[in-house]
Amino acid sequence: MMNNLGEATERICELKGSLLALQAFASALAQVLPAQMRCELGLAFDAHTEVARTVMLHAPISEHTIAAFERDVRRTLAIIDDQAGADRQ
């Protein structure tokens, strides 16, 4: 049991690191994209998140996963929107 718990903890830590790297990438990408492309990115991201939500409705996924997905979708959209707001100023 201890070995499985240790492996699970290690894998969770790896996933957290991967998620943080993706969030840093999304922030950097949003910062350097021109406003028009950022708008297109937001629209494409919105479409892809809707597809993901549909897939999750028909899959055995925990509420924790769904909540984390929705939180990170909001965070990513805020990054895109913040950069769009910075362009307008």
PDB file of N, CA and C in Angstrom:
ATOM      1  N   MET A   1       0.832  -1.197   0.000  1.00  0.00           N
ATOM      2  CA  MET A   1       0.000   0.000   0.000  1.00  0.00           C
ATOM      3  C   MET A   1       0.870   1.253   0.000  1.00  0.00           C
ATOM      4  N   MET A   2       1.917   1.277   0.802  1.00  0.00           N
ATOM      5  CA  MET A   2       2.766   2.458   0.897  1.00  0.00           C
ATOM      6  C   MET A   2       3.409   2.768  -0.442  1.00  0.00           C
ATOM      7  N   ASN A   3       3.824   1.727  -1.168  1.00  0.00           N
ATOM      8  CA  ASN A   3       4.443   1.932  -2.466  1.00  0.00           C
ATOM      9  C   ASN A   3       3.443   2.569  -3.440  1.00  0.00           C
ATOM     10  N   ASN A   4       2.203   2.093  -3.457  1.00  0.00           N
ATOM     11  CA  ASN A   4       1.182   2.656  -4.341  1.00  0.00           C
ATOM     12  C   ASN A   4       0.861   4.097  -3.966  1.00  0.00           C
ATOM     13  N   LEU A   5       0.802   4.386  -2.681  1.00  0.00           N
ATOM     14  CA  LEU A   5       0.528   5.746  -2.225  1.00  0.00           C
ATOM     15  C   LEU A   5       1.664   6.673  -2.620  1.00  0.00           C
ATOM     16  N   GLY A   6       2.879   6.216  -2.457  1.00  0.00           N
ATOM     17  CA  GLY A   6       4.038   7.017  -2.850  1.00  0.00           C
ATOM     18  C   GLY A   6       4.056   7.279  -4.347  1.00  0.00           C
ATOM     19  N   GLU A   7       3.732   6.269  -5.140  1.00  0.00           N
ATOM     20  CA  GLU A   7       3.682   6.430  -6.586  1.00  0.00           C
ATOM     21  C   GLU A   7       2.568   7.388  -6.993  1.00  0.00           C
ATOM     22  N   ALA A   8       1.423   7.272  -6.331  1.00  0.00           N
ATOM     23  CA  ALA A   8       0.303   8.166  -6.631  1.00  0.00           C
ATOM     24  C   ALA A   8       0.657   9.609  -6.284  1.00  0.00           C
ATOM     25  N   THR A   9       1.302   9.808  -5.145  1.00  0.00           N
ATOM     26  CA  THR A   9       1.712  11.150  -4.731  1.00  0.00           C
ATOM     27  C   THR A   9       2.722  11.724  -5.720  1.00  0.00           C
ATOM     28  N   GLU A  10       3.660  10.909  -6.152  1.00  0.00           N
ATOM     29  CA  GLU A  10       4.659  11.351  -7.128  1.00  0.00           C
ATOM     30  C   GLU A  10       3.982  11.746  -8.441  1.00  0.00           C
ATOM     31  N   ARG A  11       3.033  10.966  -8.884  1.00  0.00           N
ATOM     32  CA  ARG A  11       2.330  11.256 -10.140  1.00  0.00           C
ATOM     33  C   ARG A  11       1.506  12.542 -10.018  1.00  0.00           C
ATOM     34  N   ILE A  12       0.857  12.742  -8.878  1.00  0.00           N
ATOM     35  CA  ILE A  12       0.088  13.981  -8.654  1.00  0.00           C
ATOM     36  C   ILE A  12       1.024  15.184  -8.711  1.00  0.00           C
ATOM     37  N   CYS A  13       2.185  15.079  -8.107  1.00  0.00           N
ATOM     38  CA  CYS A  13       3.158  16.173  -8.140  1.00  0.00           C
ATOM     39  C   CYS A  13       3.625  16.446  -9.564  1.00  0.00           C
ATOM     40  N   GLU A  14       3.846  15.391 -10.345  1.00  0.00           N
ATOM     41  CA  GLU A  14       4.221  15.568 -11.746  1.00  0.00           C
ATOM     42  C   GLU A  14       3.122  16.293 -12.520  1.00  0.00           C
ATOM     43  N   LEU A  15       1.878  15.906 -12.283  1.00  0.00           N
ATOM     44  CA  LEU A  15       0.753  16.539 -12.968  1.00  0.00           C
ATOM     45  C   LEU A  15       0.623  18.012 -12.581  1.00  0.00           C
ATOM     46  N   LYS A  16       0.865  18.317 -11.317  1.00  0.00           N
ATOM     47  CA  LYS A  16       0.840  19.723 -10.879  1.00  0.00           C
ATOM     48  C   LYS A  16       1.911  20.528 -11.603  1.00  0.00           C
ATOM     49  N   GLY A  17       3.103  19.960 -11.712  1.00  0.00           N
ATOM     50  CA  GLY A  17       4.184  20.646 -12.418  1.00  0.00           C
ATOM     51  C   GLY A  17       3.835  20.872 -13.878  1.00  0.00           C
ATOM     52  N   SER A  18       3.246  19.872 -14.497  1.00  0.00           N
ATOM     53  CA  SER A  18       2.836  20.006 -15.903  1.00  0.00           C
ATOM     54  C   SER A  18       1.768  21.083 -16.056  1.00  0.00           C
ATOM     55  N   LEU A  19       0.830  21.118 -15.145  1.00  0.00           N
ATOM     56  CA  LEU A  19      -0.234  22.122 -15.199  1.00  0.00           C
ATOM     57  C   LEU A  19       0.344  23.527 -15.032  1.00  0.00           C
ATOM     58  N   LEU A  20       1.261  23.698 -14.107  1.00  0.00           N
ATOM     59  CA  LEU A  20       1.880  25.012 -13.912  1.00  0.00           C
ATOM     60  C   LEU A  20       2.653  25.450 -15.150  1.00  0.00           C
ATOM     61  N   ALA A  21       3.332  24.507 -15.798  1.00  0.00           N
ATOM     62  CA  ALA A  21       4.063  24.840 -17.028  1.00  0.00           C
ATOM     63  C   ALA A  21       3.094  25.271 -18.121  1.00  0.00           C
ATOM     64  N   LEU A  22       1.973  24.584 -18.250  1.00  0.00           N
ATOM     65  CA  LEU A  22       0.970  24.966 -19.249  1.00  0.00           C
ATOM     66  C   LEU A  22       0.359  26.332 -18.939  1.00  0.00           C
ATOM     67  N   GLN A  23       0.131  26.621 -17.676  1.00  0.00           N
ATOM     68  CA  GLN A  23      -0.409  27.928 -17.298  1.00  0.00           C
ATOM     69  C   GLN A  23       0.593  29.033 -17.611  1.00  0.00           C
ATOM     70  N   ALA A  24       1.859  28.786 -17.358  1.00  0.00           N
ATOM     71  CA  ALA A  24       2.887  29.778 -17.687  1.00  0.00           C
ATOM     72  C   ALA A  24       2.944  29.992 -19.198  1.00  0.00           C
ATOM     73  N   PHE A  25       2.832  28.919 -19.960  1.00  0.00           N
ATOM     74  CA  PHE A  25       2.833  29.019 -21.414  1.00  0.00           C
ATOM     75  C   PHE A  25       1.633  29.823 -21.908  1.00  0.00           C
ATOM     76  N   ALA A  26       0.460  29.536 -21.359  1.00  0.00           N
ATOM     77  CA  ALA A  26      -0.749  30.264 -21.769  1.00  0.00           C
ATOM     78  C   ALA A  26      -0.615  31.752 -21.463  1.00  0.00           C
ATOM     79  N   SER A  27      -0.057  32.085 -20.326  1.00  0.00           N
ATOM     80  CA  SER A  27       0.133  33.489 -19.965  1.00  0.00           C
ATOM     81  C   SER A  27       1.095  34.171 -20.926  1.00  0.00           C
ATOM     82  N   ALA A  28       2.201  33.505 -21.226  1.00  0.00           N
ATOM     83  CA  ALA A  28       3.183  34.074 -22.140  1.00  0.00           C
ATOM     84  C   ALA A  28       2.601  34.217 -23.544  1.00  0.00           C
ATOM     85  N   LEU A  29       1.877  33.222 -23.984  1.00  0.00           N
ATOM     86  CA  LEU A  29       1.269  33.264 -25.311  1.00  0.00           C
ATOM     87  C   LEU A  29       0.264  34.409 -25.415  1.00  0.00           C
ATOM     88  N   ALA A  30      -0.568  34.544 -24.413  1.00  0.00           N
ATOM     89  CA  ALA A  30      -1.558  35.626 -24.422  1.00  0.00           C
ATOM     90  C   ALA A  30      -0.879  36.992 -24.418  1.00  0.00           C
ATOM     91  N   GLN A  31       0.248  37.090 -23.772  1.00  0.00           N
ATOM     92  CA  GLN A  31       0.945  38.369 -23.675  1.00  0.00           C
ATOM     93  C   GLN A  31       1.536  38.798 -25.019  1.00  0.00           C
ATOM     94  N   VAL A  32       2.004  37.862 -25.827  1.00  0.00           N
ATOM     95  CA  VAL A  32       2.695  38.230 -27.058  1.00  0.00           C
ATOM     96  C   VAL A  32       1.809  38.215 -28.298  1.00  0.00           C
ATOM     97  N   LEU A  33       0.618  37.652 -28.191  1.00  0.00           N
ATOM     98  CA  LEU A  33      -0.265  37.605 -29.357  1.00  0.00           C
ATOM     99  C   LEU A  33      -0.862  38.975 -29.660  1.00  0.00           C
ATOM    100  N   PRO A  34      -0.979  39.313 -30.933  1.00  0.00           N
ATOM    101  CA  PRO A  34      -1.699  40.540 -31.295  1.00  0.00           C
ATOM    102  C   PRO A  34      -3.168  40.418 -30.882  1.00  0.00           C
ATOM    103  N   ALA A  35      -3.820  41.552 -30.702  1.00  0.00           N
ATOM    104  CA  ALA A  35      -5.200  41.583 -30.196  1.00  0.00           C
ATOM    105  C   ALA A  35      -6.145  40.719 -31.026  1.00  0.00           C
ATOM    106  N   GLN A  36      -6.068  40.788 -32.346  1.00  0.00           N
ATOM    107  CA  GLN A  36      -6.964  40.008 -33.199  1.00  0.00           C
ATOM    108  C   GLN A  36      -6.777  38.506 -32.974  1.00  0.00           C
ATOM    109  N   MET A  37      -5.533  38.093 -32.874  1.00  0.00           N
ATOM    110  CA  MET A  37      -5.262  36.669 -32.645  1.00  0.00           C
ATOM    111  C   MET A  37      -5.735  36.244 -31.254  1.00  0.00           C
ATOM    112  N   ARG A  38      -5.607  37.140 -30.291  1.00  0.00           N
ATOM    113  CA  ARG A  38      -6.063  36.839 -28.937  1.00  0.00           C
ATOM    114  C   ARG A  38      -7.572  36.635 -28.925  1.00  0.00           C
ATOM    115  N   CYS A  39      -8.270  37.447 -29.700  1.00  0.00           N
ATOM    116  CA  CYS A  39      -9.725  37.295 -29.819  1.00  0.00           C
ATOM    117  C   CYS A  39     -10.054  35.935 -30.435  1.00  0.00           C
ATOM    118  N   GLU A  40      -9.343  35.576 -31.490  1.00  0.00           N
ATOM    119  CA  GLU A  40      -9.553  34.282 -32.130  1.00  0.00           C
ATOM    120  C   GLU A  40      -9.209  33.132 -31.187  1.00  0.00           C
ATOM    121  N   LEU A  41      -8.150  33.315 -30.414  1.00  0.00           N
ATOM    122  CA  LEU A  41      -7.771  32.305 -29.433  1.00  0.00           C
ATOM    123  C   LEU A  41      -8.892  32.109 -28.415  1.00  0.00           C
ATOM    124  N   GLY A  42      -9.458  33.203 -27.937  1.00  0.00           N
ATOM    125  CA  GLY A  42     -10.553  33.109 -26.974  1.00  0.00           C
ATOM    126  C   GLY A  42     -11.738  32.359 -27.538  1.00  0.00           C
ATOM    127  N   LEU A  43     -12.086  32.633 -28.776  1.00  0.00           N
ATOM    128  CA  LEU A  43     -13.211  31.945 -29.417  1.00  0.00           C
ATOM    129  C   LEU A  43     -12.923  30.459 -29.612  1.00  0.00           C
ATOM    130  N   ALA A  44     -11.717  30.149 -30.062  1.00  0.00           N
ATOM    131  CA  ALA A  44     -11.348  28.753 -30.266  1.00  0.00           C
ATOM    132  C   ALA A  44     -11.296  28.006 -28.931  1.00  0.00           C
ATOM    133  N   PHE A  45     -10.733  28.654 -27.920  1.00  0.00           N
ATOM    134  CA  PHE A  45     -10.662  28.034 -26.595  1.00  0.00           C
ATOM    135  C   PHE A  45     -12.062  27.759 -26.063  1.00  0.00           C
ATOM    136  N   ASP A  46     -12.954  28.712 -26.236  1.00  0.00           N
ATOM    137  CA  ASP A  46     -14.337  28.538 -25.796  1.00  0.00           C
ATOM    138  C   ASP A  46     -14.978  27.338 -26.486  1.00  0.00           C
ATOM    139  N   ALA A  47     -14.766  27.209 -27.789  1.00  0.00           N
ATOM    140  CA  ALA A  47     -15.332  26.074 -28.526  1.00  0.00           C
ATOM    141  C   ALA A  47     -14.759  24.746 -28.024  1.00  0.00           C
ATOM    142  N   HIS A  48     -13.459  24.712 -27.785  1.00  0.00           N
ATOM    143  CA  HIS A  48     -12.830  23.473 -27.320  1.00  0.00           C
ATOM    144  C   HIS A  48     -13.276  23.112 -25.905  1.00  0.00           C
ATOM    145  N   THR A  49     -13.486  24.115 -25.062  1.00  0.00           N
ATOM    146  CA  THR A  49     -13.941  23.797 -23.703  1.00  0.00           C
ATOM    147  C   THR A  49     -15.359  23.235 -23.721  1.00  0.00           C
ATOM    148  N   GLU A  50     -16.179  23.698 -24.655  1.00  0.00           N
ATOM    149  CA  GLU A  50     -17.535  23.138 -24.767  1.00  0.00           C
ATOM    150  C   GLU A  50     -17.489  21.679 -25.192  1.00  0.00           C
ATOM    151  N   VAL A  51     -16.594  21.351 -26.109  1.00  0.00           N
ATOM    152  CA  VAL A  51     -16.425  19.953 -26.515  1.00  0.00           C
ATOM    153  C   VAL A  51     -15.972  19.124 -25.319  1.00  0.00           C
ATOM    154  N   ALA A  52     -15.012  19.641 -24.562  1.00  0.00           N
ATOM    155  CA  ALA A  52     -14.518  18.918 -23.383  1.00  0.00           C
ATOM    156  C   ALA A  52     -15.632  18.710 -22.366  1.00  0.00           C
ATOM    157  N   ARG A  53     -16.476  19.710 -22.168  1.00  0.00           N
ATOM    158  CA  ARG A  53     -17.599  19.562 -21.226  1.00  0.00           C
ATOM    159  C   ARG A  53     -18.546  18.456 -21.690  1.00  0.00           C
ATOM    160  N   THR A  54     -18.803  18.405 -22.980  1.00  0.00           N
ATOM    161  CA  THR A  54     -19.681  17.358 -23.519  1.00  0.00           C
ATOM    162  C   THR A  54     -19.071  15.982 -23.298  1.00  0.00           C
ATOM    163  N   VAL A  55     -17.782  15.865 -23.535  1.00  0.00           N
ATOM    164  CA  VAL A  55     -17.100  14.588 -23.309  1.00  0.00           C
ATOM    165  C   VAL A  55     -17.189  14.196 -21.839  1.00  0.00           C
ATOM    166  N   MET A  56     -16.982  15.165 -20.944  1.00  0.00           N
ATOM    167  CA  MET A  56     -17.007  14.866 -19.507  1.00  0.00           C
ATOM    168  C   MET A  56     -18.388  14.445 -19.033  1.00  0.00           C
ATOM    169  N   LEU A  57     -19.437  14.936 -19.690  1.00  0.00           N
ATOM    170  CA  LEU A  57     -20.798  14.537 -19.310  1.00  0.00           C
ATOM    171  C   LEU A  57     -21.015  13.043 -19.490  1.00  0.00           C
ATOM    172  N   HIS A  58     -20.307  12.463 -20.447  1.00  0.00           N
ATOM    173  CA  HIS A  58     -20.512  11.057 -20.794  1.00  0.00           C
ATOM    174  C   HIS A  58     -19.360  10.166 -20.356  1.00  0.00           C
ATOM    175  N   ALA A  59     -18.576  10.644 -19.411  1.00  0.00           N
ATOM    176  CA  ALA A  59     -17.427   9.876 -18.934  1.00  0.00           C
ATOM    177  C   ALA A  59     -17.461   9.801 -17.404  1.00  0.00           C
ATOM    178  N   PRO A  60     -16.890   8.730 -16.856  1.00  0.00           N
ATOM    179  CA  PRO A  60     -16.839   8.605 -15.396  1.00  0.00           C
ATOM    180  C   PRO A  60     -15.739   9.493 -14.806  1.00  0.00           C
ATOM    181  N   ILE A  61     -16.053  10.765 -14.621  1.00  0.00           N
ATOM    182  CA  ILE A  61     -15.080  11.741 -14.134  1.00  0.00           C
ATOM    183  C   ILE A  61     -15.572  12.302 -12.799  1.00  0.00           C
ATOM    184  N   SER A  62     -14.657  12.475 -11.879  1.00  0.00           N
ATOM    185  CA  SER A  62     -15.030  12.960 -10.549  1.00  0.00           C
ATOM    186  C   SER A  62     -15.416  14.437 -10.585  1.00  0.00           C
ATOM    187  N   GLU A  63     -16.164  14.839  -9.600  1.00  0.00           N
ATOM    188  CA  GLU A  63     -16.542  16.250  -9.448  1.00  0.00           C
ATOM    189  C   GLU A  63     -15.313  17.120  -9.225  1.00  0.00           C
ATOM    190  N   HIS A  64     -14.286  16.565  -8.593  1.00  0.00           N
ATOM    191  CA  HIS A  64     -13.048  17.320  -8.368  1.00  0.00           C
ATOM    192  C   HIS A  64     -12.395  17.683  -9.701  1.00  0.00           C
ATOM    193  N   THR A  65     -12.411  16.742 -10.625  1.00  0.00           N
ATOM    194  CA  THR A  65     -11.824  16.992 -11.941  1.00  0.00           C
ATOM    195  C   THR A  65     -12.611  18.058 -12.682  1.00  0.00           C
ATOM    196  N   ILE A  66     -13.916  17.957 -12.643  1.00  0.00           N
ATOM    197  CA  ILE A  66     -14.774  18.934 -13.320  1.00  0.00           C
ATOM    198  C   ILE A  66     -14.582  20.319 -12.715  1.00  0.00           C
ATOM    199  N   ALA A  67     -14.522  20.386 -11.395  1.00  0.00           N
ATOM    200  CA  ALA A  67     -14.325  21.675 -10.724  1.00  0.00           C
ATOM    201  C   ALA A  67     -12.969  22.287 -11.094  1.00  0.00           C
ATOM    202  N   ALA A  68     -11.932  21.464 -11.134  1.00  0.00           N
ATOM    203  CA  ALA A  68     -10.603  21.962 -11.505  1.00  0.00           C
ATOM    204  C   ALA A  68     -10.600  22.428 -12.956  1.00  0.00           C
ATOM    205  N   PHE A  69     -11.268  21.693 -13.826  1.00  0.00           N
ATOM    206  CA  PHE A  69     -11.375  22.085 -15.230  1.00  0.00           C
ATOM    207  C   PHE A  69     -12.031  23.451 -15.342  1.00  0.00           C
ATOM    208  N   GLU A  70     -13.171  23.633 -14.688  1.00  0.00           N
ATOM    209  CA  GLU A  70     -13.900  24.902 -14.771  1.00  0.00           C
ATOM    210  C   GLU A  70     -13.081  26.055 -14.183  1.00  0.00           C
ATOM    211  N   ARG A  71     -12.389  25.802 -13.088  1.00  0.00           N
ATOM    212  CA  ARG A  71     -11.544  26.830 -12.473  1.00  0.00           C
ATOM    213  C   ARG A  71     -10.438  27.258 -13.435  1.00  0.00           C
ATOM    214  N   ASP A  72      -9.797  26.282 -14.060  1.00  0.00           N
ATOM    215  CA  ASP A  72      -8.691  26.602 -14.950  1.00  0.00           C
ATOM    216  C   ASP A  72      -9.163  27.213 -16.265  1.00  0.00           C
ATOM    217  N   VAL A  73     -10.352  26.855 -16.712  1.00  0.00           N
ATOM    218  CA  VAL A  73     -10.935  27.516 -17.885  1.00  0.00           C
ATOM    219  C   VAL A  73     -11.149  28.996 -17.576  1.00  0.00           C
ATOM    220  N   ARG A  74     -11.731  29.280 -16.417  1.00  0.00           N
ATOM    221  CA  ARG A  74     -11.942  30.686 -16.023  1.00  0.00           C
ATOM    222  C   ARG A  74     -10.614  31.427 -15.921  1.00  0.00           C
ATOM    223  N   ARG A  75      -9.617  30.779 -15.351  1.00  0.00           N
ATOM    224  CA  ARG A  75      -8.294  31.397 -15.197  1.00  0.00           C
ATOM    225  C   ARG A  75      -7.685  31.700 -16.566  1.00  0.00           C
ATOM    226  N   THR A  76      -7.770  30.758 -17.477  1.00  0.00           N
ATOM    227  CA  THR A  76      -7.207  30.964 -18.812  1.00  0.00           C
ATOM    228  C   THR A  76      -7.942  32.068 -19.554  1.00  0.00           C
ATOM    229  N   LEU A  77      -9.260  32.081 -19.468  1.00  0.00           N
ATOM    230  CA  LEU A  77     -10.027  33.151 -20.115  1.00  0.00           C
ATOM    231  C   LEU A  77      -9.679  34.511 -19.513  1.00  0.00           C
ATOM    232  N   ALA A  78      -9.450  34.546 -18.218  1.00  0.00           N
ATOM    233  CA  ALA A  78      -9.061  35.805 -17.574  1.00  0.00           C
ATOM    234  C   ALA A  78      -7.704  36.271 -18.076  1.00  0.00           C
ATOM    235  N   ILE A  79      -6.789  35.348 -18.302  1.00  0.00           N
ATOM    236  CA  ILE A  79      -5.472  35.709 -18.840  1.00  0.00           C
ATOM    237  C   ILE A  79      -5.628  36.315 -20.229  1.00  0.00           C
ATOM    238  N   ILE A  80      -6.426  35.668 -21.060  1.00  0.00           N
ATOM    239  CA  ILE A  80      -6.653  36.177 -22.421  1.00  0.00           C
ATOM    240  C   ILE A  80      -7.317  37.547 -22.357  1.00  0.00           C
ATOM    241  N   ASP A  81      -8.334  37.676 -21.522  1.00  0.00           N
ATOM    242  CA  ASP A  81      -9.056  38.953 -21.398  1.00  0.00           C
ATOM    243  C   ASP A  81      -8.182  40.051 -20.817  1.00  0.00           C
ATOM    244  N   ASP A  82      -7.347  39.718 -19.829  1.00  0.00           N
ATOM    245  CA  ASP A  82      -6.461  40.722 -19.221  1.00  0.00           C
ATOM    246  C   ASP A  82      -5.513  41.293 -20.264  1.00  0.00           C
ATOM    247  N   GLN A  83      -4.990  40.441 -21.105  1.00  0.00           N
ATOM    248  CA  GLN A  83      -4.072  40.903 -22.133  1.00  0.00           C
ATOM    249  C   GLN A  83      -4.812  41.749 -23.190  1.00  0.00           C
ATOM    250  N   ALA A  84      -6.049  41.380 -23.479  1.00  0.00           N
ATOM    251  CA  ALA A  84      -6.840  42.163 -24.430  1.00  0.00           C
ATOM    252  C   ALA A  84      -7.112  43.536 -23.837  1.00  0.00           C
ATOM    253  N   GLY A  85      -7.384  43.607 -22.544  1.00  0.00           N
ATOM    254  CA  GLY A  85      -7.602  44.886 -21.870  1.00  0.00           C
ATOM    255  C   GLY A  85      -6.346  45.740 -21.869  1.00  0.00           C
ATOM    256  N   ALA A  86      -5.197  45.085 -21.707  1.00  0.00           N
ATOM    257  CA  ALA A  86      -3.926  45.833 -21.722  1.00  0.00           C
ATOM    258  C   ALA A  86      -3.684  46.444 -23.106  1.00  0.00           C
ATOM    259  N   ASP A  87      -4.125  45.762 -24.160  1.00  0.00           N
ATOM    260  CA  ASP A  87      -3.972  46.292 -25.523  1.00  0.00           C
ATOM    261  C   ASP A  87      -4.821  47.550 -25.735  1.00  0.00           C
ATOM    262  N   ARG A  88      -5.971  47.590 -25.079  1.00  0.00           N
ATOM    263  CA  ARG A  88      -6.887  48.726 -25.272  1.00  0.00           C
ATOM    264  C   ARG A  88      -6.407  49.977 -24.538  1.00  0.00           C
ATOM    265  N   GLN A  89      -5.509  49.799 -23.572  1.00  0.00           N
ATOM    266  CA  GLN A  89      -5.066  50.962 -22.780  1.00  0.00           C
ATOM    267  C   GLN A  89      -3.922  51.686 -23.422  1.00  0.00           C
TER     268      GLN A  89
END
